[in-house]
């Protein structure tokens, strides 16, 4: 395990090598509360999705984001209108932070006509182009090429927008990732390759599948700079995101961010997670939880007290409950929809 | 007004030029396309610049994926896969990403992407540069598939592809690039899903695709001399397929022969045969016949390759058996 023990204080391995402390974003109280609220929304949403899966209301594959919340919250706080986001199958968190409608996302999980893809996509296949969210992709690594294409389009149109292409430590071993790196640097496309390193590719620990486990180095032979970031600390993520976004907007081409993070649940709902111990999970939950870290900052900084945070939790739970209610009551898709949105 | 006799390759070039002049969203991506192995994209980089005509590294998966991503934003990439055999390298991007984007997004996404590629045997290119794989992409819901048999159709169909919200797989036959045709100065789009009746006849329907149209016509001329009248239908697009027109023709003639350079099994010919018999079995005077290559890889040696490829003699033989009722 390479996650730093106390995210705010301890250096990440990369920072150690470079002999400097990991940069932390200096958040205002309002920003910190916003980060906390967004992370809380993801967690409560995913907990509810997990429950509903258990009740048989959600079928097939369902990959929960619990544990990794600081990654999307920190990264996407650095984006602006017109920027693009694309990710793999573990996509609920990315959507919620991109301001996609929680009701439409939950109703997609239940496969209803009110779902964001009208029940045709399911958990892994959701899109909201108006919000800059380009999916939600089921094939590991394929979104890296697509995300390079989103950056290509920004470059072609000559705007200063960026593409944020997320993938995991598992996808980092797909060949098209490196083909994409080559092309992105060749043409200096504005793409931030975000490697969400949650330590396990399905059930295979990173060191069992990767000859080089420091994934931020994977761009070196393409001359793409890389940085390892404590993905459990939203302020470290935000600082790295600002730097990466500025790099891309300045026309300097692609950049790689490796976010060291951890998922608390199994790979998908059907994963009993026998490849790691309960103690390992519990240790990270109790010592490095992204929400607890920010909560402590809020309380210690006197920004809000316990009662106010409880009220926020209640508010967030109400949003999630409303989404769950909608997702159960929205009608099943009309069977005629089988034949729409498909060519030939 | 016609631009005189133009090759199939030049006609495609003209269609690309016309679309690029009209819409700056149309961009060309592919390996060596500024040089252009077959001449289809020649000269366009000089006119539209390196930003719109981009040579790609040998990375089919990523550059097809990049084109899919760019198309999601409304650009209209025309991506060239030099030989359709190379679709194997990037099939995930075609099968999963391009074909399903619109459906999986519940219609939120359009994918105005054209994948241009080449098919066909006959020049000793060997088994990995000679296949005809239209059936693979035709079998995937969400892809439109075009396989023009002549330059005039090629230009008109490509113009339609370039304006379509796609994705379209546009399969050109290498053996046809030098064929001449009377292409108009301004190319008129040809709609997808409409067959072309190459010649009318009352005794037998021959459905022939791509480069198989030419030997079918030659066979029909010989049979005409013997008093057998062949109707030749070129589907032009296998997805969408204008099945109604084929069925109407078979209902009239009572006999169907399908000639395709693709797979002997699970191919375009088998697909059309199955669909037609289900619709007009009672009109058939003989079992539906197919002429395809054998179920083997394309051989290199010229004599073997000729034996592998459907020839006029194969079509004649099959047609005569059909006329004899077996």
XYZ file of C-alpha atoms in Angstrom:
670
model
C 0.000 0.000 0.000
C 1.443 3.274 -1.066
C -1.253 5.578 0.129
C 0.184 8.136 2.488
C -0.958 7.666 6.042
C -1.919 11.184 6.871
C -2.621 12.700 3.550
C -2.139 16.271 4.571
C 1.173 15.721 6.281
C 3.061 12.857 4.706
C 4.872 13.073 1.402
C 3.831 10.871 -1.482
C 6.615 8.739 -2.975
C 6.907 10.974 -6.023
C 7.110 14.088 -3.937
C 9.778 12.445 -1.825
C 11.859 11.805 -4.886
C 11.485 15.361 -5.988
C 12.226 16.521 -2.471
C 9.198 18.707 -2.024
C 5.956 18.566 -0.142
C 2.767 17.727 -1.999
C 0.979 20.928 -2.884
C -2.301 21.481 -1.097
C -4.940 23.821 -2.422
C -5.785 26.638 -0.069
C -9.558 26.294 -0.054
C -11.910 28.929 1.260
C -14.487 27.742 3.809
C -17.169 27.877 1.086
C -15.072 25.759 -1.267
C -14.299 23.236 1.444
C -17.982 22.902 2.267
C -18.800 22.480 -1.424
C -16.175 19.730 -1.754
C -17.553 17.995 1.301
C -21.109 18.212 0.088
C -20.188 16.808 -3.348
C -18.286 13.917 -1.792
C -21.176 13.263 0.543
C -23.630 13.223 -2.354
C -21.546 10.589 -4.136
C -21.224 8.472 -1.025
C -24.891 8.579 -0.112
C -25.912 8.010 -3.723
C -23.650 4.977 -4.011
C -24.778 3.576 -0.678
C -28.355 3.821 -1.901
C -27.432 2.241 -5.247
C -25.802 -0.623 -3.348
C -28.951 -1.098 -1.278
C -31.175 -1.026 -4.321
C -28.930 -3.551 -6.056
C -29.333 -5.812 -3.052
C -33.091 -5.436 -3.335
C -32.976 -6.511 -6.979
C -33.960 -3.093 -8.291
C -30.682 -2.684 -10.173
C -29.370 -5.500 -12.313
C -26.279 -6.531 -14.202
C -23.113 -4.642 -13.446
C -22.926 -1.861 -10.915
C -19.554 -0.411 -9.905
C -19.602 1.820 -6.861
C -17.301 4.786 -6.338
C -17.243 4.711 -2.542
C -13.755 5.555 -1.281
C -12.627 7.427 -4.379
C -14.814 10.533 -3.966
C -11.987 13.034 -3.502
C -10.665 12.249 -6.971
C -13.567 13.496 -9.075
C -14.476 16.276 -6.688
C -10.972 17.720 -6.651
C -10.322 17.250 -10.340
C -13.599 18.499 -11.711
C -13.526 21.585 -9.515
C -10.751 22.790 -11.823
C -12.879 22.565 -14.971
C -14.950 25.225 -16.697
C -17.830 25.292 -19.155
C -16.999 23.605 -22.425
C -14.439 21.196 -20.960
C -15.043 17.493 -21.563
C -15.067 14.557 -19.203
C -14.947 10.886 -20.108
C -14.472 7.798 -17.991
C -14.940 4.043 -17.810
C -17.693 2.027 -16.199
C -17.330 3.343 -12.621
C -19.019 6.552 -13.644
C -21.727 7.600 -11.179
C -19.481 9.937 -9.204
C -18.160 11.702 -12.272
C -21.709 12.402 -13.384
C -22.949 13.705 -10.062
C -20.044 16.150 -9.837
C -20.600 17.158 -13.471
C -24.059 18.235 -12.269
C -25.973 15.511 -14.120
C -29.425 14.982 -12.657
C -29.256 12.403 -9.798
C -32.785 11.252 -10.594
C -31.922 10.512 -14.227
C -28.730 8.713 -13.216
C -30.483 6.538 -10.616
C -33.340 5.811 -13.030
C -30.774 4.607 -15.556
C -29.461 2.186 -12.949
C -32.971 0.822 -12.507
C -33.419 0.694 -16.297
C -36.400 3.011 -16.513
C -37.606 5.321 -19.254
C -36.702 8.307 -17.089
C -33.086 7.163 -17.062
C -30.516 9.402 -18.636
C -30.118 6.893 -21.495
C -33.810 5.964 -21.340
C -32.922 2.609 -19.856
C -30.843 1.544 -22.838
C -27.455 2.024 -21.255
C -27.430 0.998 -17.633
C -24.821 1.866 -15.034
C -21.852 1.681 -17.388
C -23.272 3.593 -20.353
C -24.510 7.076 -19.576
C -23.902 10.363 -21.364
C -24.763 14.019 -20.773
C -23.118 16.058 -23.480
C -24.706 19.328 -22.332
C -22.791 18.905 -19.082
C -19.605 17.920 -20.918
C -19.916 14.286 -19.876
C -19.113 11.902 -22.733
C -19.635 8.575 -20.907
C -19.684 6.051 -19.199
C -17.862 3.302 -21.241
C -17.926 -0.430 -20.689
C -14.731 -1.538 -22.409
C -11.667 -0.995 -20.254
C -9.322 1.521 -21.877
C -11.440 2.426 -24.890
C -12.386 5.760 -23.345
C -8.745 6.826 -23.392
C -8.739 6.991 -27.193
C -12.142 8.659 -27.189
C -10.989 11.212 -24.626
C -8.011 11.942 -26.847
C -10.548 12.593 -29.603
C -12.432 15.033 -27.372
C -9.138 16.879 -26.882
C -8.497 16.686 -30.609
C -11.823 18.451 -31.186
C -10.906 21.247 -28.738
C -7.563 21.632 -30.461
C -9.150 21.639 -33.922
C -11.662 24.285 -32.905
C -8.931 26.385 -31.344
C -10.656 26.893 -27.988
C -8.856 26.660 -24.647
C -11.002 23.839 -23.312
C -9.521 20.611 -22.045
C -10.498 16.965 -22.004
C -10.247 14.965 -18.804
C -9.907 11.262 -19.604
C -10.184 9.000 -16.578
C -9.057 5.402 -16.429
C -7.900 2.960 -13.810
C -4.707 1.133 -12.963
C -6.123 -1.843 -14.862
C -6.802 0.134 -18.037
C -3.281 1.531 -17.821
C -2.150 -1.826 -19.209
C -4.219 -1.536 -22.391
C -2.232 -0.886 -25.558
C -4.423 1.887 -26.902
C -3.537 4.009 -23.883
C 0.017 4.268 -25.223
C -1.090 4.817 -28.806
C -3.159 7.677 -27.423
C -0.262 9.087 -25.396
C 1.860 9.145 -28.530
C -0.712 10.989 -30.609
C -1.671 13.405 -27.852
C 1.935 14.525 -27.395
C 2.673 14.463 -31.106
C 0.000 17.119 -31.625
C 0.034 18.604 -28.101
C -3.630 17.883 -27.489
C -5.177 19.373 -24.341
C -5.902 16.156 -22.487
C -5.422 15.290 -18.845
C -4.979 11.561 -18.498
C -6.278 10.743 -15.047
C -5.197 7.370 -13.728
C -7.408 6.462 -10.802
C -5.099 3.986 -9.157
C -7.344 2.205 -6.666
C -4.740 -0.574 -6.339
C -6.799 -3.372 -7.868
C -7.727 -4.183 -11.447
C -10.845 -6.153 -10.640
C -9.240 -8.652 -8.258
C -5.632 -8.330 -9.367
C -3.386 -6.178 -7.209
C -1.340 -3.698 -9.198
C 1.993 -5.270 -8.379
C 0.796 -8.578 -9.784
C -0.100 -7.016 -13.137
C 2.264 -4.100 -13.720
C 6.023 -4.156 -14.204
C 6.138 -0.463 -13.285
C 3.676 0.374 -10.536
C 4.446 4.093 -10.476
C 1.898 4.774 -13.162
C 2.564 8.506 -13.463
C 5.868 7.533 -15.119
C 4.089 5.767 -17.957
C 4.231 8.848 -20.171
C 7.965 9.385 -19.907
C 8.916 7.837 -23.228
C 6.291 10.019 -24.899
C 7.627 13.141 -23.174
C 4.387 13.543 -21.263
C 4.884 14.889 -17.760
C 3.300 12.901 -14.966
C 2.516 13.507 -11.362
C 1.484 11.273 -8.531
C -1.169 12.713 -6.274
C -2.742 11.682 -2.975
C -6.200 10.881 -4.241
C -7.650 10.655 -0.740
C -7.034 14.336 -0.062
C -9.307 16.582 -2.057
C -7.009 19.572 -1.522
C -4.020 17.734 -2.966
C -6.205 16.658 -5.893
C -7.477 20.182 -6.475
C -3.941 21.617 -6.434
C -2.753 19.047 -8.971
C -5.851 19.570 -11.086
C -5.348 23.339 -11.267
C -1.763 22.847 -12.345
C -2.677 20.236 -14.960
C -5.541 22.277 -16.361
C -3.326 25.355 -16.632
C -0.712 23.242 -18.445
C -3.291 22.102 -21.007
C -4.974 25.473 -21.458
C -1.558 27.016 -22.117
C -1.175 24.714 -25.111
C 1.573 22.597 -23.577
C -0.123 19.342 -24.476
C -1.120 16.312 -22.440
C -0.320 15.583 -18.831
C -0.758 12.498 -16.664
C -2.065 12.552 -13.110
C -1.897 9.358 -11.110
C -4.335 9.542 -8.224
C -3.541 7.068 -5.471
C -6.917 6.066 -4.133
C -8.872 3.099 -2.839
C -12.275 1.610 -3.391
C -14.016 0.291 -0.318
C -16.486 -1.937 -2.121
C -15.802 -4.804 -4.503
C -14.961 -4.218 -8.147
C -18.659 -4.601 -8.904
C -21.592 -5.624 -6.766
C -20.970 -9.297 -7.512
C -17.381 -9.190 -6.237
C -16.842 -10.828 -2.825
C -13.361 -9.175 -2.732
C -11.480 -12.203 -1.435
C -8.235 -10.844 -2.871
C -7.742 -8.455 0.041
C -8.319 -8.593 3.753
C -11.133 -6.874 5.589
C -8.452 -5.381 7.818
C -6.793 -3.707 4.840
C -10.050 -2.063 3.835
C -10.924 -1.138 7.396
C -7.536 0.427 8.003
C -7.874 2.761 5.061
C -11.472 3.593 5.902
C -10.557 4.535 9.435
C -7.270 6.301 8.721
C -7.544 7.880 5.282
C -11.170 8.374 4.442
C -11.551 11.358 2.127
C -14.760 12.572 3.742
C -13.504 12.246 7.300
C -10.403 14.249 6.389
C -12.446 17.182 5.111
C -14.966 16.862 7.892
C -12.165 17.263 10.423
C -10.898 20.339 8.587
C -14.372 21.846 8.679
C -14.886 21.125 12.358
C -11.374 22.098 13.409
C -11.566 25.266 11.371
C -14.857 26.111 12.988
C -16.578 26.480 9.607
C -19.512 24.365 10.723
C -20.345 22.322 13.773
C -21.557 18.733 14.023
C -25.183 19.766 13.971
C -24.754 21.792 10.787
C -22.949 18.914 9.071
C -25.740 16.584 10.138
C -28.213 18.933 8.562
C -26.172 18.868 5.356
C -26.179 15.078 5.428
C -29.940 15.116 5.839
C -30.291 17.423 2.878
C -28.078 15.208 0.718
C -29.949 12.103 1.821
C -33.188 13.768 0.761
C -31.798 14.347 -2.749
C -30.758 10.702 -2.930
C -34.102 9.504 -1.564
C -35.898 11.572 -4.182
C -33.674 10.029 -6.888
C -34.370 6.535 -5.576
C -38.085 7.194 -5.450
C -38.085 8.500 -9.009
C -35.959 5.567 -10.185
C -38.490 3.090 -8.825
C -41.572 4.868 -10.094
C -40.429 5.891 -13.549
C -42.087 3.537 -16.055
C -40.274 0.725 -17.816
C -39.122 1.691 -21.311
C -41.669 1.227 -24.082
C -40.619 -1.865 -26.039
C -40.838 0.139 -29.250
C -37.711 1.918 -27.969
C -35.795 -1.248 -28.876
C -35.759 0.025 -32.423
C -34.980 3.693 -31.879
C -31.576 5.388 -31.753
C -30.050 2.648 -33.873
C -28.988 2.840 -37.489
C -30.076 0.530 -40.239
C -23.037 18.172 -67.154
C -20.369 15.581 -66.637
C -16.749 15.869 -65.679
C -16.025 13.261 -68.307
C -14.583 9.889 -67.625
C -13.178 9.625 -64.152
C -11.779 6.712 -62.253
C -13.534 5.288 -59.201
C -10.644 6.656 -57.091
C -10.919 10.134 -58.628
C -14.679 10.132 -58.161
C -14.215 9.458 -54.448
C -11.599 12.195 -54.313
C -14.044 14.581 -55.939
C -16.751 13.717 -53.393
C -14.364 14.304 -50.496
C -13.262 17.602 -52.036
C -16.855 18.726 -52.511
C -17.792 17.913 -48.892
C -14.642 19.482 -47.466
C -15.259 22.679 -49.393
C -18.752 22.909 -47.933
C -18.089 21.988 -44.307
C -14.976 22.664 -42.238
C -16.109 19.970 -39.804
C -15.115 17.360 -42.397
C -11.565 16.201 -41.689
C -9.541 13.297 -43.026
C -7.460 11.006 -40.823
C -5.490 7.971 -41.888
C -2.151 6.370 -42.558
C -0.221 7.974 -45.426
C -3.301 9.778 -46.678
C -1.426 12.829 -47.913
C 0.477 10.521 -50.225
C -2.505 8.195 -50.603
C -1.736 4.634 -51.571
C -4.760 4.347 -53.853
C -5.054 8.015 -54.804
C -8.396 8.625 -53.138
C -7.138 11.392 -50.852
C -4.380 12.704 -53.127
C -4.037 16.467 -53.369
C -6.474 17.262 -50.572
C -3.764 18.136 -48.075
C -2.491 20.759 -50.537
C -5.983 22.291 -50.746
C -7.178 22.003 -47.133
C -3.932 21.912 -45.217
C -2.376 19.563 -42.699
C -4.944 20.422 -40.046
C -7.758 18.867 -42.072
C -5.836 16.096 -43.790
C -3.773 14.381 -41.132
C -1.427 11.458 -41.515
C -1.770 9.078 -38.597
C 0.778 6.920 -36.821
C 0.287 3.171 -37.272
C -2.137 3.036 -34.360
C -5.529 2.058 -35.750
C -7.173 1.491 -32.387
C -6.315 4.915 -31.026
C -6.905 6.922 -34.184
C -10.260 5.291 -34.866
C -11.059 5.880 -31.190
C -9.908 9.463 -31.503
C -12.182 9.914 -34.515
C -15.114 8.468 -32.531
C -14.415 10.922 -29.717
C -14.130 13.844 -32.125
C -17.363 12.813 -33.860
C -19.162 12.839 -30.498
C -18.505 16.586 -30.409
C -19.906 17.207 -33.891
C -16.781 17.042 -36.033
C -17.195 14.871 -39.134
C -14.050 12.769 -39.305
C -13.442 10.551 -42.300
C -11.019 7.988 -41.026
C -9.255 5.654 -43.416
C -8.389 2.088 -42.496
C -6.105 1.230 -45.369
C -7.288 -2.377 -45.710
C -10.454 -3.734 -44.147
C -8.339 -6.602 -42.844
C -6.906 -4.056 -40.361
C -10.311 -3.671 -38.748
C -9.148 -6.574 -36.626
C -6.697 -4.228 -34.961
C -9.341 -1.691 -33.983
C -12.528 -3.711 -33.949
C -13.481 -2.714 -30.408
C -13.691 0.903 -31.439
C -15.932 -0.036 -34.389
C -18.035 -2.754 -32.741
C -18.483 -1.257 -29.291
C -17.740 2.452 -29.325
C -18.833 3.690 -32.755
C -21.764 1.337 -33.328
C -23.370 1.713 -29.915
C -22.830 5.346 -28.932
C -26.141 6.566 -30.226
C -28.184 3.703 -28.783
C -26.503 3.641 -25.388
C -26.967 7.366 -24.988
C -30.672 7.085 -25.707
C -30.124 9.302 -28.742
C -28.192 12.026 -26.901
C -25.164 11.382 -29.072
C -24.816 11.433 -32.826
C -21.780 9.968 -34.449
C -21.098 11.600 -37.829
C -18.140 9.357 -38.530
C -17.216 7.750 -41.836
C -14.774 4.862 -41.806
C -13.386 4.440 -45.311
C -11.683 1.172 -46.033
C -10.852 -1.188 -48.866
C -11.744 -4.773 -49.646
C -11.092 -7.343 -52.261
C -8.794 -9.958 -53.708
C -7.258 -10.270 -57.149
C -3.844 -8.662 -56.867
C -1.832 -11.244 -54.896
C -1.888 -9.174 -51.757
C -2.214 -12.276 -49.621
C -4.674 -13.381 -46.993
C -4.303 -10.355 -44.695
C -4.739 -7.632 -47.320
C -7.386 -9.158 -49.581
C -10.414 -10.070 -47.524
C -13.953 -8.814 -48.026
C -15.328 -8.243 -44.548
C -18.520 -6.313 -45.192
C -20.490 -9.092 -43.498
C -18.694 -8.494 -40.196
C -19.764 -4.871 -39.981
C -23.178 -5.514 -41.546
C -23.960 -7.884 -38.693
C -23.479 -5.120 -36.117
C -26.578 -3.067 -35.380
C -25.737 0.617 -35.373
C -23.410 0.649 -38.381
C -24.366 1.628 -41.907
C -22.418 -0.265 -44.539
C -21.785 0.866 -48.107
C -20.034 -1.145 -50.815
C -20.199 0.694 -54.149
C -19.666 -1.224 -57.392
C -18.761 1.716 -59.633
C -17.366 5.242 -59.469
C -20.593 7.133 -60.035
C -22.321 5.316 -57.180
C -19.197 5.564 -55.058
C -19.145 9.358 -55.317
C -22.873 9.798 -54.678
C -22.919 7.344 -51.774
C -19.821 8.885 -50.199
C -21.444 12.304 -50.297
C -24.452 10.846 -48.465
C -22.130 9.216 -45.941
C -20.381 12.548 -45.339
C -23.680 14.238 -44.531
C -25.028 11.354 -42.446
C -25.184 11.295 -38.664
C -23.563 7.884 -38.991
C -21.537 5.945 -38.223
C -20.921 4.672 -41.753
C -18.445 2.024 -42.876
C -17.653 2.750 -46.502
C -15.943 -0.160 -48.220
C -14.192 0.511 -51.512
C -12.981 -2.316 -53.722
C -9.268 -2.115 -54.544
C -9.847 -3.765 -57.890
C -12.265 -1.051 -59.002
C -10.137 2.040 -58.325
C -9.023 2.325 -61.950
C -12.457 1.778 -63.502
C -13.827 4.714 -65.462
C -17.260 6.251 -65.033
C -19.129 9.382 -66.051
C -19.129 11.404 -62.840
C -21.045 14.682 -62.871
C -19.236 17.906 -62.068
C -21.414 18.414 -59.043
C -21.950 15.106 -57.336
C -25.514 14.304 -56.373
C -25.955 12.316 -53.169
C -27.403 8.807 -53.551
C -29.638 7.723 -50.664
C -28.758 4.661 -48.581
C -31.064 1.656 -48.674
C -31.952 1.851 -52.358
C -30.801 -0.875 -54.725
C -29.656 -0.138 -58.236
C -31.179 -2.316 -60.919
C -28.193 -2.807 -63.195
C -30.237 -4.582 -65.854
C -33.772 -5.904 -66.041
C -34.762 -9.468 -66.805
C -37.568 -11.915 -66.248
C -35.945 -15.325 -65.680
C -33.638 -14.876 -62.734
C -32.563 -12.305 -60.178
C -28.857 -11.995 -59.548
C -27.936 -9.940 -56.525
C -24.295 -8.957 -56.907
C -22.190 -6.763 -54.619
C -19.202 -4.506 -55.230
C -16.720 -5.941 -57.754
C -18.991 -8.952 -58.354
C -21.352 -6.781 -60.404
C -18.986 -6.791 -63.387
C -18.683 -10.580 -63.805
C -22.426 -10.855 -63.160
C -23.096 -8.465 -66.046
C -20.748 -10.398 -68.292
C -22.465 -13.673 -67.399
C -25.881 -12.102 -67.971
C -24.838 -10.951 -71.437
C -23.752 -14.448 -72.373
C -26.948 -15.937 -70.966
C -28.963 -13.328 -72.861
C -27.488 -14.704 -76.058
C -28.946 -18.044 -74.991
C -32.367 -16.493 -74.355
C -32.083 -16.392 -70.555
C -32.964 -12.953 -69.184
C -31.154 -11.999 -66.016
C -32.099 -9.144 -63.709
C -29.084 -7.818 -61.847
C -29.517 -5.964 -58.592
C -26.732 -4.156 -56.763
C -27.789 -3.551 -53.133
C -25.169 -0.726 -52.825
C -25.719 -0.594 -49.069
C -25.908 -3.810 -47.066
C -27.072 -1.877 -44.035
C -29.678 -0.571 -44.532
C -30.592 -3.287 -47.027
C -33.344 -2.612 -49.547
C -34.846 -6.058 -49.090
C -38.215 -5.007 -50.527
C -36.744 -4.350 -53.955
C -34.905 -7.670 -53.956
C -38.055 -9.524 -52.912
C -40.108 -7.768 -55.586
C -37.589 -8.849 -58.186
C -37.516 -12.467 -56.980
C -41.320 -12.536 -56.875
C -41.175 -11.615 -60.544
C -38.373 -13.956 -61.691
C -38.825 -16.891 -59.280
C -35.096 -17.500 -59.071
C -32.319 -15.946 -56.995
C -28.575 -16.176 -57.268
C -26.475 -14.125 -54.834
C -22.889 -13.340 -55.825
C -20.583 -11.933 -53.159
C -16.825 -11.877 -52.661
C -17.176 -12.163 -48.891
C -17.667 -15.068 -46.567
C -19.056 -18.378 -47.792
C -20.591 -18.885 -44.364
C -22.510 -16.326 -42.297
C -21.892 -13.831 -45.059
C -23.826 -11.285 -47.099
C -24.942 -13.974 -49.564
C -26.248 -16.279 -46.832
C -28.010 -13.383 -45.155
C -29.801 -12.245 -48.288
C -30.716 -15.825 -49.207
C -32.206 -16.455 -45.767
C -34.205 -13.263 -45.742
C -35.565 -13.711 -49.257
C -36.694 -17.324 -48.787
C -38.519 -16.349 -45.612
C -40.462 -13.696 -47.489
C -41.224 -15.301 -50.838
C -40.632 -19.037 -50.598
C -43.700 -19.822 -52.666
C -42.490 -17.712 -55.564
C -39.264 -19.709 -55.843
C -38.961 -22.148 -58.739
C -35.607 -23.456 -57.525
C -33.500 -23.326 -54.379
C -31.657 -20.046 -53.890
C -28.059 -20.331 -55.065
C -24.942 -18.545 -53.870
C -21.636 -17.913 -55.548
C -18.912 -16.950 -53.093
C -15.266 -17.861 -52.623
C -14.693 -21.138 -50.780
C -14.508 -21.116 -46.986
C -10.726 -20.714 -46.949
C -8.265 -17.811 -46.612
C -7.313 -15.918 -49.785
C -4.276 -17.585 -51.387
C -1.312 -15.633 -52.737
C -0.387 -17.510 -55.932
C -2.183 -15.851 -58.871
C -3.648 -19.034 -60.302
C -4.873 -20.144 -56.899
C -6.280 -16.696 -56.190
C -8.169 -16.755 -59.484
C -9.582 -20.139 -58.628
C -10.598 -18.775 -55.226
C -12.336 -15.670 -56.611
C -15.800 -16.066 -58.136
C -15.442 -15.888 -61.918
C -17.876 -15.406 -64.798
C -17.752 -19.158 -65.371
C -18.840 -19.839 -61.786
C -21.789 -17.499 -62.188
C -22.743 -19.065 -65.525
C -22.613 -22.535 -64.050
C -24.718 -21.594 -61.042
C -27.235 -19.761 -63.232
C -27.627 -22.710 -65.563
C -28.209 -25.062 -62.637
C -30.830 -22.675 -61.330
C -32.561 -22.603 -64.709
C -32.526 -26.406 -64.707
C -34.396 -26.196 -61.409
C -31.768 -27.537 -59.057
